[in-house]
Short mmCIF file of C-alpha atoms in Angstrom, two decimals:
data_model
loop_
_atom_site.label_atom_id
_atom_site.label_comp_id
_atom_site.label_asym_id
_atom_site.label_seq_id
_atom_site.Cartn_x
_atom_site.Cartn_y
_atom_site.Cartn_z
CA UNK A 41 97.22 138.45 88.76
CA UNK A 42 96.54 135.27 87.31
CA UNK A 43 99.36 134.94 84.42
CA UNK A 44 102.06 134.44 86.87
CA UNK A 45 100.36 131.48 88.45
CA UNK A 46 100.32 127.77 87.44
CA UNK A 47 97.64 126.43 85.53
CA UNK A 48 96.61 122.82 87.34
CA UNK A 49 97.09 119.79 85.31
CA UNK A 50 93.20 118.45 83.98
CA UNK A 51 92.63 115.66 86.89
CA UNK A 52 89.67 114.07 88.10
CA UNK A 53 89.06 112.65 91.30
CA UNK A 54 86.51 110.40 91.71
CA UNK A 55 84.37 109.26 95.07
CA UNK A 56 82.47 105.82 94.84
CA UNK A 57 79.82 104.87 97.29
CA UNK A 58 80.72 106.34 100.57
CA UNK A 59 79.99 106.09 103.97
CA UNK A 60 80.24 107.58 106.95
CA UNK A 61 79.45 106.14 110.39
CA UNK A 62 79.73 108.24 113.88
CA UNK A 63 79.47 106.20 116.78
CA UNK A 64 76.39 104.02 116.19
CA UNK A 65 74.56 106.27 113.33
CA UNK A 66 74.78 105.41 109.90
CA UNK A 67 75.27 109.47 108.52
CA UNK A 68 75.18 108.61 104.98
CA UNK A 69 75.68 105.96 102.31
CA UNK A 70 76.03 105.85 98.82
CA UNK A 71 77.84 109.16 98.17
CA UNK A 72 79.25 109.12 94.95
CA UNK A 73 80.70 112.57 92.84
CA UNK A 74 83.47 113.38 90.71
CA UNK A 75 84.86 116.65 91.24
CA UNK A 76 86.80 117.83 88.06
CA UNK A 77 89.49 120.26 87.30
CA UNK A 78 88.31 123.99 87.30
CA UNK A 79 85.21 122.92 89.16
CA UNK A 80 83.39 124.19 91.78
CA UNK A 81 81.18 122.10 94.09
CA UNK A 82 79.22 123.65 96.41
CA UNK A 83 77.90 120.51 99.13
CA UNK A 84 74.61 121.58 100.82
CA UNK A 85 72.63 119.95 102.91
CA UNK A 86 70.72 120.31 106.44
CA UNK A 87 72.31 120.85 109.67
CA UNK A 88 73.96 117.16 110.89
CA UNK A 89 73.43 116.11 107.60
CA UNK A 90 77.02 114.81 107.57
CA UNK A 91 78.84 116.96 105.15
CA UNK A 92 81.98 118.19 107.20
CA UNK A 93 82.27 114.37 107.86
CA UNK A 94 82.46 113.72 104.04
CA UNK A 95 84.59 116.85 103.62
CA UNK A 96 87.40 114.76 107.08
CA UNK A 97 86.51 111.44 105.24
CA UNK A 98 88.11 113.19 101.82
CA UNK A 99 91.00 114.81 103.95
CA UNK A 100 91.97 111.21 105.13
CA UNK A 101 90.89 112.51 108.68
CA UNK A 102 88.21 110.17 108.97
CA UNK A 103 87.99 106.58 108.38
CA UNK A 104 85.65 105.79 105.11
CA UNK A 105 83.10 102.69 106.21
CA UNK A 106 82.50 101.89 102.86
CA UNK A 107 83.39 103.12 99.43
CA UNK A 108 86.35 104.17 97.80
CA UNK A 109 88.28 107.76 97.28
CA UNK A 110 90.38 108.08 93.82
CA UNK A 111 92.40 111.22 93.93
CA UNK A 112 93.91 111.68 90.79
CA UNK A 113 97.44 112.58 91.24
CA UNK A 114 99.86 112.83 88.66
CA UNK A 115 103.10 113.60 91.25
CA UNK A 116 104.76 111.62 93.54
CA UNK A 117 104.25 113.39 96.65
CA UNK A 118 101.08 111.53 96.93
CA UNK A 119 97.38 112.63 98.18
CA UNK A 120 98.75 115.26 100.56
CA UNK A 121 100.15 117.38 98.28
CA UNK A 122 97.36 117.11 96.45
CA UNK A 123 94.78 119.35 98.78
CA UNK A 124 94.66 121.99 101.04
CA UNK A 125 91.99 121.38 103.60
CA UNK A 126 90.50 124.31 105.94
CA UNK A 127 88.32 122.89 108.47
CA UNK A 128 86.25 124.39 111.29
CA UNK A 129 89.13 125.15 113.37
CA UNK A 130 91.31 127.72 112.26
CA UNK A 131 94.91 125.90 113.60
CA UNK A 132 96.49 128.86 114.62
CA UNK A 133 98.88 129.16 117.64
CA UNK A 134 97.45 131.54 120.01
CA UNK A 135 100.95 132.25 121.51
CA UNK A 136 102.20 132.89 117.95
CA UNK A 137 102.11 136.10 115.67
CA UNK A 138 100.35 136.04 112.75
CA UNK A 139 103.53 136.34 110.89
CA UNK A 140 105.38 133.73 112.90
CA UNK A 141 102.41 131.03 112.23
CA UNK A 142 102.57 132.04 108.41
CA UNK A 143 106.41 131.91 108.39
CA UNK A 144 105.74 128.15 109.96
CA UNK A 145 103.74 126.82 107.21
CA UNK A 146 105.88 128.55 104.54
CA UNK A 147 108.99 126.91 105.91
CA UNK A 148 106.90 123.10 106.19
CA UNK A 149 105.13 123.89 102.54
CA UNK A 150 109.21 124.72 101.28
CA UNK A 151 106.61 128.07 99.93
CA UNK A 152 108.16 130.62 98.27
CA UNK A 153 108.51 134.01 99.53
CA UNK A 154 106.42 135.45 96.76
CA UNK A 155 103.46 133.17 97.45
CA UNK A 156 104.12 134.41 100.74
CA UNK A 157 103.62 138.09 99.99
CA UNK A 158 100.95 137.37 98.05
CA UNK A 159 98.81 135.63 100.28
CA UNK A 160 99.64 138.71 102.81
CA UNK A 161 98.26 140.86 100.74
CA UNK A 162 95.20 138.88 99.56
CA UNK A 163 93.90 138.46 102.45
CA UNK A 164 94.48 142.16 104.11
CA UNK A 165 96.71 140.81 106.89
CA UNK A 166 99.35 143.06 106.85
CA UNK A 167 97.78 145.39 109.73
CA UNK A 168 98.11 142.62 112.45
CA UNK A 169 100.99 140.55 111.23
CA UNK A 170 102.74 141.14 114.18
CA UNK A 171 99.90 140.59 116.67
CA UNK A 172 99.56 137.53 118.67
CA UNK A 173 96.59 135.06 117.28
CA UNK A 174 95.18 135.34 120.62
CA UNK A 175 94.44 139.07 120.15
CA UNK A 176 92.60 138.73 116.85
CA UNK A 177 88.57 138.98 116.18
CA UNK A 178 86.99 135.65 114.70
CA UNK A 179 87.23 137.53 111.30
CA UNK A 180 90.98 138.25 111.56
CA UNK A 181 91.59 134.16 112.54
CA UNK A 182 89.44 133.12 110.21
CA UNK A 183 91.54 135.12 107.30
CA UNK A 184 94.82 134.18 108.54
CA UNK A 185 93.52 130.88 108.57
CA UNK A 186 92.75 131.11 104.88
CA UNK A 187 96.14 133.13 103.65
CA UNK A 188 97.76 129.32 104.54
CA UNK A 189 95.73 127.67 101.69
CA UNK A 190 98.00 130.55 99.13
CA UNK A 191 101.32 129.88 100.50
CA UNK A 192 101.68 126.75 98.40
CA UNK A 193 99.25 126.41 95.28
CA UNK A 194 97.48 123.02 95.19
CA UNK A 195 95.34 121.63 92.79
CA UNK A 196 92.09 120.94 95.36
CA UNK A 197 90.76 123.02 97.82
CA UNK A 198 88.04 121.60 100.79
CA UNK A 199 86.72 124.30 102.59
CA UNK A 200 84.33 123.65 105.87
CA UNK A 201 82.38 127.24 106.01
CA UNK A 202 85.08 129.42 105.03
CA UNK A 203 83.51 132.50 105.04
CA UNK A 204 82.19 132.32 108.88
CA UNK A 205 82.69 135.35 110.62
CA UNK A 206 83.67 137.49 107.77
CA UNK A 207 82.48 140.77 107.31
CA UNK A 208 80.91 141.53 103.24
CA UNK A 209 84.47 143.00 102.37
CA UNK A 210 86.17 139.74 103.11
CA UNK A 211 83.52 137.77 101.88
CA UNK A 212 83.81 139.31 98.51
CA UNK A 213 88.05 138.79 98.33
CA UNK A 214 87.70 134.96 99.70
CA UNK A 215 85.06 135.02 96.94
CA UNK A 216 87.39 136.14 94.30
CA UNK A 217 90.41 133.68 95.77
CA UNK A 218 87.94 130.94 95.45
CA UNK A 219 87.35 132.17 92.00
CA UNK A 220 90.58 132.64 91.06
CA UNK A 221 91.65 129.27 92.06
CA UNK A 222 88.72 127.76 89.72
CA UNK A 223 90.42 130.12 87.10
CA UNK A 224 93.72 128.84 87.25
CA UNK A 225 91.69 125.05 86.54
CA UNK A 226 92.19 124.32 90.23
CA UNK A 227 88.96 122.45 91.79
CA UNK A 228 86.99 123.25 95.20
CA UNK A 229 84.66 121.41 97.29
CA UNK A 230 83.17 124.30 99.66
CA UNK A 231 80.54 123.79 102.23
CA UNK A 232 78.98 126.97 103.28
CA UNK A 233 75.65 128.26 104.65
CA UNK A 234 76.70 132.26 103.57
CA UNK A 235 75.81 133.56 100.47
CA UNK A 236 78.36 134.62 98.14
CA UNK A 237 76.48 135.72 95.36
CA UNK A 238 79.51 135.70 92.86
CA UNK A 239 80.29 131.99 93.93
CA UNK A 240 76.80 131.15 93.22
CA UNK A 241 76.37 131.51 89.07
CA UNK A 242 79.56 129.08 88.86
CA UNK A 243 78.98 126.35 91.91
CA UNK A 244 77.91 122.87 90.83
CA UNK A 245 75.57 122.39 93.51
CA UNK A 246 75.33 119.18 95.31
CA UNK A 247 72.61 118.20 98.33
CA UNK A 248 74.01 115.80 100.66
CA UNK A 249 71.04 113.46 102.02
CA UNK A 250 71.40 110.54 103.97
CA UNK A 251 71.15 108.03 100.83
CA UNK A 252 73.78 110.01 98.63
CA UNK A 253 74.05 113.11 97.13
CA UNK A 254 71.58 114.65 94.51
CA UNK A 255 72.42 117.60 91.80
CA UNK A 256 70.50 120.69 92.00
CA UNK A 257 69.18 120.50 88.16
CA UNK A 258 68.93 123.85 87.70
CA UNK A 259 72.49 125.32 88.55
CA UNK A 260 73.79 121.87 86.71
CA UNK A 261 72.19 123.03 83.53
CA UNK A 262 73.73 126.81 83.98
CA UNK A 263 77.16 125.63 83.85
CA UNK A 264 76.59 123.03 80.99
CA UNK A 265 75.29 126.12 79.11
CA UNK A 266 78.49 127.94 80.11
CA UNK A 267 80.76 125.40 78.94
CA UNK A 268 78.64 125.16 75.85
CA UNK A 269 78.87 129.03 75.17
CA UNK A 270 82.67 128.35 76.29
CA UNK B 237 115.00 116.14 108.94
CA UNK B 238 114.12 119.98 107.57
CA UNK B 239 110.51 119.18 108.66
CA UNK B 240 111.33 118.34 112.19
CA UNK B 241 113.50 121.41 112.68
CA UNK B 242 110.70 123.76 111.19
CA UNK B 243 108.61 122.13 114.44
CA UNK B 244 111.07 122.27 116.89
CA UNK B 245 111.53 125.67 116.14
CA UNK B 246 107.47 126.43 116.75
CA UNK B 247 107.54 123.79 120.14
CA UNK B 248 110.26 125.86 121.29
CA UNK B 249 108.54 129.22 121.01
CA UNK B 250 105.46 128.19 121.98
CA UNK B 251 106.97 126.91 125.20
CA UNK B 252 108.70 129.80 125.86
CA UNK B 253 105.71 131.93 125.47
CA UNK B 254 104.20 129.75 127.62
CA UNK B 255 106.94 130.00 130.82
CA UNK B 256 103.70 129.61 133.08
CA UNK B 257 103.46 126.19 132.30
CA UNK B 258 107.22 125.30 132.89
CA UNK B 259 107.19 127.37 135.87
CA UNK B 260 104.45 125.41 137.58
CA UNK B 261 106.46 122.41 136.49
CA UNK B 262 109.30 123.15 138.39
CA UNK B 263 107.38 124.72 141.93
CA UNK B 264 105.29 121.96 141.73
CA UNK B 265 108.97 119.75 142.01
CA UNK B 266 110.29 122.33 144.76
CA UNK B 267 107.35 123.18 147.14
CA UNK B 268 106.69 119.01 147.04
CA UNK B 269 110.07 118.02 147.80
CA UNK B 270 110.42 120.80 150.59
CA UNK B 271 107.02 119.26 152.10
CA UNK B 272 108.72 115.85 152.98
CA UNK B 273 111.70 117.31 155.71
CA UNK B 274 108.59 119.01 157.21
CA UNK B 275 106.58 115.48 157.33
CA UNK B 276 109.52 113.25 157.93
CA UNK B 277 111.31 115.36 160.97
CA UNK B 278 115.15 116.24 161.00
CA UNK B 279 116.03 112.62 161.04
CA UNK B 280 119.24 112.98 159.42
CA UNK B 281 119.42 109.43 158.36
CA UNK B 282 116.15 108.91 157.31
CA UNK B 283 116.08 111.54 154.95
CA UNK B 284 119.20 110.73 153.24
CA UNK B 285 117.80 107.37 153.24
CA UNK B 286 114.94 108.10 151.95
CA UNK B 287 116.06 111.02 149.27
CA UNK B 288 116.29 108.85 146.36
CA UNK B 289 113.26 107.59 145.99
CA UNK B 290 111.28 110.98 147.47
CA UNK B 291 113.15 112.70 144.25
CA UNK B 292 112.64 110.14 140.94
CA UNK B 293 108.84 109.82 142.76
CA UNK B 294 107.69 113.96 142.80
CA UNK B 295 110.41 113.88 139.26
CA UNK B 296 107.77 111.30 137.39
CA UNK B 297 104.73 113.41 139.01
CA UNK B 298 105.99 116.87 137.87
CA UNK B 299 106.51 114.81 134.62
CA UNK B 300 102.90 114.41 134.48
CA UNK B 301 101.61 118.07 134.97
CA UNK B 302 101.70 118.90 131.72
CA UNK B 303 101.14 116.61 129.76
CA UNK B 304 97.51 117.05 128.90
CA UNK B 305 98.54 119.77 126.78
CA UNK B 306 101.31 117.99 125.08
CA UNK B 307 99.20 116.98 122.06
CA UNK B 308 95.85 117.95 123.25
CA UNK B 309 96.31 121.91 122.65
CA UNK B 310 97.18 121.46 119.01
CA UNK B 311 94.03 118.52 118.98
CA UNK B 312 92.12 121.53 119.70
CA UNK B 313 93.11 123.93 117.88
CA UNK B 314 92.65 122.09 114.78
CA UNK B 315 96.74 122.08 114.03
CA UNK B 316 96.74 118.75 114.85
CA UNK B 317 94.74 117.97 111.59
CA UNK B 318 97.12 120.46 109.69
CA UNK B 319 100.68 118.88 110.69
CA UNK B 320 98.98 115.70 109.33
CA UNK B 321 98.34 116.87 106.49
CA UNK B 322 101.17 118.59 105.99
CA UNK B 323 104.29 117.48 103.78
CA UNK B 324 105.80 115.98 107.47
CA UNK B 325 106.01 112.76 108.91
CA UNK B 326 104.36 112.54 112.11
CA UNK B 327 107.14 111.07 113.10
CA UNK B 328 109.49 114.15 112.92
CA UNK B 329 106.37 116.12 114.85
CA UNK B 330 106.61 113.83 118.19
CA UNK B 331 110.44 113.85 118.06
CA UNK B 332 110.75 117.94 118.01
CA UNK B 333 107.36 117.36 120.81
CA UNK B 334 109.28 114.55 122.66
CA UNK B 335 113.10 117.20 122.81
CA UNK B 336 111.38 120.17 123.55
CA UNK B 337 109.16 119.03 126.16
CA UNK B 338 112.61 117.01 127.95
CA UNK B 339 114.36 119.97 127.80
CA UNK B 340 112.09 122.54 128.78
CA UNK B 341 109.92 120.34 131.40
CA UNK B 342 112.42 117.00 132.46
CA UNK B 343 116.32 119.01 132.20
CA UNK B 344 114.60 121.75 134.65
CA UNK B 345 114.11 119.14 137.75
CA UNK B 346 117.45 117.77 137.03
CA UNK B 347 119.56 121.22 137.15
CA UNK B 348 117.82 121.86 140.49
CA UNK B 349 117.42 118.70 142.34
CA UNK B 350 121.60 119.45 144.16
CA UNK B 351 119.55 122.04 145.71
CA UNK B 352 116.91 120.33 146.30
CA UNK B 353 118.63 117.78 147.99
CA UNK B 354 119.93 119.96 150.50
CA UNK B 355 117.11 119.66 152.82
CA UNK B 356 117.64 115.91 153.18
CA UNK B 357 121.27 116.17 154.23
CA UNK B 358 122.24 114.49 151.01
CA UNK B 359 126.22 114.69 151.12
CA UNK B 360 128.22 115.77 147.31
CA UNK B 361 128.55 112.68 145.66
CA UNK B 362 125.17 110.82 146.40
CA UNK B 363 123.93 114.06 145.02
CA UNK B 364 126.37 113.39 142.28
CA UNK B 365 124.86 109.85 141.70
CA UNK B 366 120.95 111.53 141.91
CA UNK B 367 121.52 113.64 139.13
CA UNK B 368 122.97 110.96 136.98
CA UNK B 369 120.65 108.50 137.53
CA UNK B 370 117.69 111.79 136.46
CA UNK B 371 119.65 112.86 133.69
CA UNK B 372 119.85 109.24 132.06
CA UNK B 373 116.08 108.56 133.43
CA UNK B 374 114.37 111.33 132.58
CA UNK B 375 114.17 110.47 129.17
CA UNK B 376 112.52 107.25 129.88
CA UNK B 377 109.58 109.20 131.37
CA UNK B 378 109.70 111.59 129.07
CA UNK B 379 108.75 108.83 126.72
CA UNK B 380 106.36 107.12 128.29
CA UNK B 381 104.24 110.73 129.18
CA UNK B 382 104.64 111.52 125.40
CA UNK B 383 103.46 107.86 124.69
CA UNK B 384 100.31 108.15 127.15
CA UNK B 385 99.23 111.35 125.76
CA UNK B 386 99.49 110.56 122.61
CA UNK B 387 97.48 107.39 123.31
CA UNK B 388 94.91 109.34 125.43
CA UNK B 389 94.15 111.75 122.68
CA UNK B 390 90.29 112.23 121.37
CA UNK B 391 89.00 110.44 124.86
CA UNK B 392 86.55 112.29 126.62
CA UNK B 393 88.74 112.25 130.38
CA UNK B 394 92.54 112.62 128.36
CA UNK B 395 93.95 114.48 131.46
CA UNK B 396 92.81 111.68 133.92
CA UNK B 397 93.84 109.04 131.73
CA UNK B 398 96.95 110.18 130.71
CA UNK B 399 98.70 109.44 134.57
CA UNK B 400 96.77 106.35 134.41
CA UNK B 401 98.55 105.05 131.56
CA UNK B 402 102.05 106.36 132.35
CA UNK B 403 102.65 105.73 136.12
CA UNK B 404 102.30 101.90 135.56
CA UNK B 405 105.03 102.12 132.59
CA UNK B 406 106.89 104.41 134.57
CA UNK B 407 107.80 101.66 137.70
CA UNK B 408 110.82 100.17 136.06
CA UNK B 409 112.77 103.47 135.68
CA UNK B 410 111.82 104.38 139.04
CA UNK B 411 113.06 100.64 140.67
CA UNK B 412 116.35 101.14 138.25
CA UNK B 413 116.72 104.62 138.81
CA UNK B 414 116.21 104.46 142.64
CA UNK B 415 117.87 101.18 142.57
CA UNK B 416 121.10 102.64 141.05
CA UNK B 417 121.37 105.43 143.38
CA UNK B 418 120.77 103.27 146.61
CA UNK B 419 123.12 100.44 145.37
CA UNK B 420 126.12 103.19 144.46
CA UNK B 421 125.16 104.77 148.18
CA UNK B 422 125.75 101.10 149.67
CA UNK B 423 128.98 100.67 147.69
CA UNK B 424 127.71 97.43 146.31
CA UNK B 425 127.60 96.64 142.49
CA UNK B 426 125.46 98.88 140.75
CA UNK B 427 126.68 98.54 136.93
CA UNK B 428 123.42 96.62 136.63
CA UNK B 429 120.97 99.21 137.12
CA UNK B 430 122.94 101.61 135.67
CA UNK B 431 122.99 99.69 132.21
CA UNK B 432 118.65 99.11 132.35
CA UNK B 433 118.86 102.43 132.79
CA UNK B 434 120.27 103.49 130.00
CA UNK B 435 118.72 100.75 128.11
CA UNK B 436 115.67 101.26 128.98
CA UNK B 437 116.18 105.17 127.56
CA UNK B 438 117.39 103.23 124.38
CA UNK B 439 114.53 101.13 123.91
CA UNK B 440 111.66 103.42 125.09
CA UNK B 441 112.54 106.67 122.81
CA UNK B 442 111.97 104.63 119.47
CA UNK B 443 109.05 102.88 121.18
CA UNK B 444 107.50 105.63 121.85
CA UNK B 445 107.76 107.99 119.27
CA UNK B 446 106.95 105.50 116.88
CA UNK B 447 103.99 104.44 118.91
CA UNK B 448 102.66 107.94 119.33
CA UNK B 449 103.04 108.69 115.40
CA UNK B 450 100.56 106.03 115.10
CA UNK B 451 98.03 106.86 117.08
CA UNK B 452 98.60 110.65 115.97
CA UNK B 453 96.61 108.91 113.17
CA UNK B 454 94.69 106.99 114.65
CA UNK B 455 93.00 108.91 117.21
CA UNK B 456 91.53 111.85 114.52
CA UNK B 457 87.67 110.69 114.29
#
């Protein structure tokens, strides 16, 4: 499964001093990371704490008040095709098939039809592909929702709660996708309050606070001894 | 350009789907225009008189019914954030938004306003010069509704706003518009309003989409 997919370029984005403002209150300040290829950061942090707000602010979808984002991109198409971004909502088309909202974002990603197969049958959607979004459990949207990030491989993946309303089957494939796209050297912020115990050995764990953000020592040492034994 | 068809192609399934919506569009533009022979009486002259304007008026209202949904339903369901992320200029978004929703919502009231316009006595070729004067106005509101909703997006009262913003732009296609029709009626020289008519479509499609593109971005926090 993973031979036949690209292997991202080694790029490292880099996020200097941000800070987020909502309305009158000062969220955060002083958030600084890098987020490297073939990593996985997993952002914690309190309810309100502000980290779906950091997650917009590195989408572009919310103005930074201070600081400075450095995506490192090597093509031209620029930040955009740099990241796939899965946020709370789940953007589907109520109206629209499952198929029909898939076949959308395949024809604006120019995706090819195997990605398209593929992230069909990753995801398990093949039983409601024709049914309207409108019909489907929070489970089903939240999947479909998902099978857009594999329709066009990208180097970065930010994921608000992905696994919300999954049941443990799903939890364990999104698991593996997640895994898989760490594999292939890709990189993933992913903000989550589930468990996924095979997400949690790799993570780089980060606590968002509202003076910055603060490594969990522990899981940092784990992967510096897996890169060592690497 | 392959962008814009890809969304024209989802806008114009969606809308379909959603025939409810354009159906209230055009009642709302029948069972109002029938009200007005009730109100007014079978003064022959009066309502031919008064046709004109009773027709580009309840046209910019029905305009206006739908609107709220124009960018707010994708707002909501989070697609909003996806098409701007997407490899697609905004720009190519509001222009499939902007020809769907004029003819789906606008090309509707213009096909049946000759019927219409059979309660007010209104002989052939003043109905003739109606339609006309819709089919090169419309577009002008169309504009200017895709321009307030785009505008009114992310404020807490969008769907009051929205007619707030628009019916103020919208009283110099309604004085050309009317004004074209009534001048033709009157045999006087009408070129006038006929060309700020058509102008005014020139000028306010570019406006407008361009406008709305930007505060498609503008409008996410």
């Amino acid at each position: 499964m993973l031979d036949d997919r690209p292997r991202f370029p080694n790029l490292r984005h880099r996020f200097d001093s941000l800070a987020c403002m909502r309305g009158e209150l000062l969220l955060f300040r002083q958030v600084s990371f890098e987020l490297a290829a073939g990593e996985l950061v997993w952002l914690k942090g309190p309810n309100g704490v502000g980290k779906s707000s950091l997650l917009r602010q590195l989408a572009g979808l919310l103005p930074i008040e201070d600081g400075r984002i450095t995506w490192d991109s090597p093509q031209t198409g620029g930040d955009k095709s740099l990241f796939h971004y899965l946020g709370h909502t789940n953007a589907l088309d109520e109206d629209l098939s499952v198929e029909d909202s898939l076949s959308f974002w395949q024809r604006l990603y120019r995706a090819k039809p195997g990605d398209m197969a593929r992230a069909i049958e990753s995801l398990k959607l093949s039983a409601f592909l024709a049914t309207p979004c409108r019909y489907l459990s929070s489970g089903q949207r939240r999947r479909t929702a998902l099978a857009r990030l594999l329709l066009c491989p990208r180097p970065v993946w930010l994921l608000d709660e992905p696994l919300v309303g999954l049941d443990t089957a799903s939890i364990a494939w999104v698991s593996a996708l997640i895994a898989e796209q760490v594999a292939q050297n890709g990189s993933v912020i992913l903000i989550s309050h589930q468990e996924a115990p095979s997400l949690g050995t790799q993570a780089r764990v980060l606590t968002l606070h509202p003076s910055g953000v603060s490594a969990d020592v522990s899981a940092q040492n784990r992967t510096q001894n897996s890169e060592a034994a690497a | 350009m392959s962008g814009f068809l890809t969304c024209f192609a989802r806008e114009w399934h969606l809308a379909l789907r959603r025939s409810g919506d354009l159906l209230t569009v055009v009642m709302f533009f029948a069972i109002t225009l029938s009200l007005f022979p009730f109100g007014l009486g079978a003064d022959k002259a009066l309502l031919q008189q008064t046709a004109p304007a009773i027709v580009w008026v309840v046209a910019m209202l029905a305009v206006l019914l739908n609107l709220d949904s124009l960018f707010g339903r994708d707002e909501r369901s989070g697609m909003l954030d996806q098409i701007l992320l997407a490899p697609l200029m905004s720009l190519e978004y509001a222009m499939a938004k902007w020809l769907v929703s004029w003819l789906l919502t606008a090309l509707p009231l213009v096909v049946m306003t000759p019927v219409m316009t059979l309660l007010y006595f209104l002989p052939g070729p003043q109905t003739l010069l109606l339609v006309l004067s819709l089919l090169l106005g419309t577009p002008s509101l169309t504009s200017l509704g895709l321009l307030a909703a785009s505008l009114a997006l992310g404020a807490r009262k969008g769907s009051l706003l929205v007619p707030l913003i628009a019916l103020p732009l919208m009283i110099p296609v309604l004085i050309f518009g009317v004004g074209a029709v009534t001048l033709s009626q009157q045999q006087m020289n009408a070129a006038s309003a006929w060309y700020a008519l058509a102008g005014l479509a020139c000028l306010l499609l570019p406006l407008s989409l361009g406008t709305a593109s930007l505060a498609l971005h503008h409008n996410r926090s």
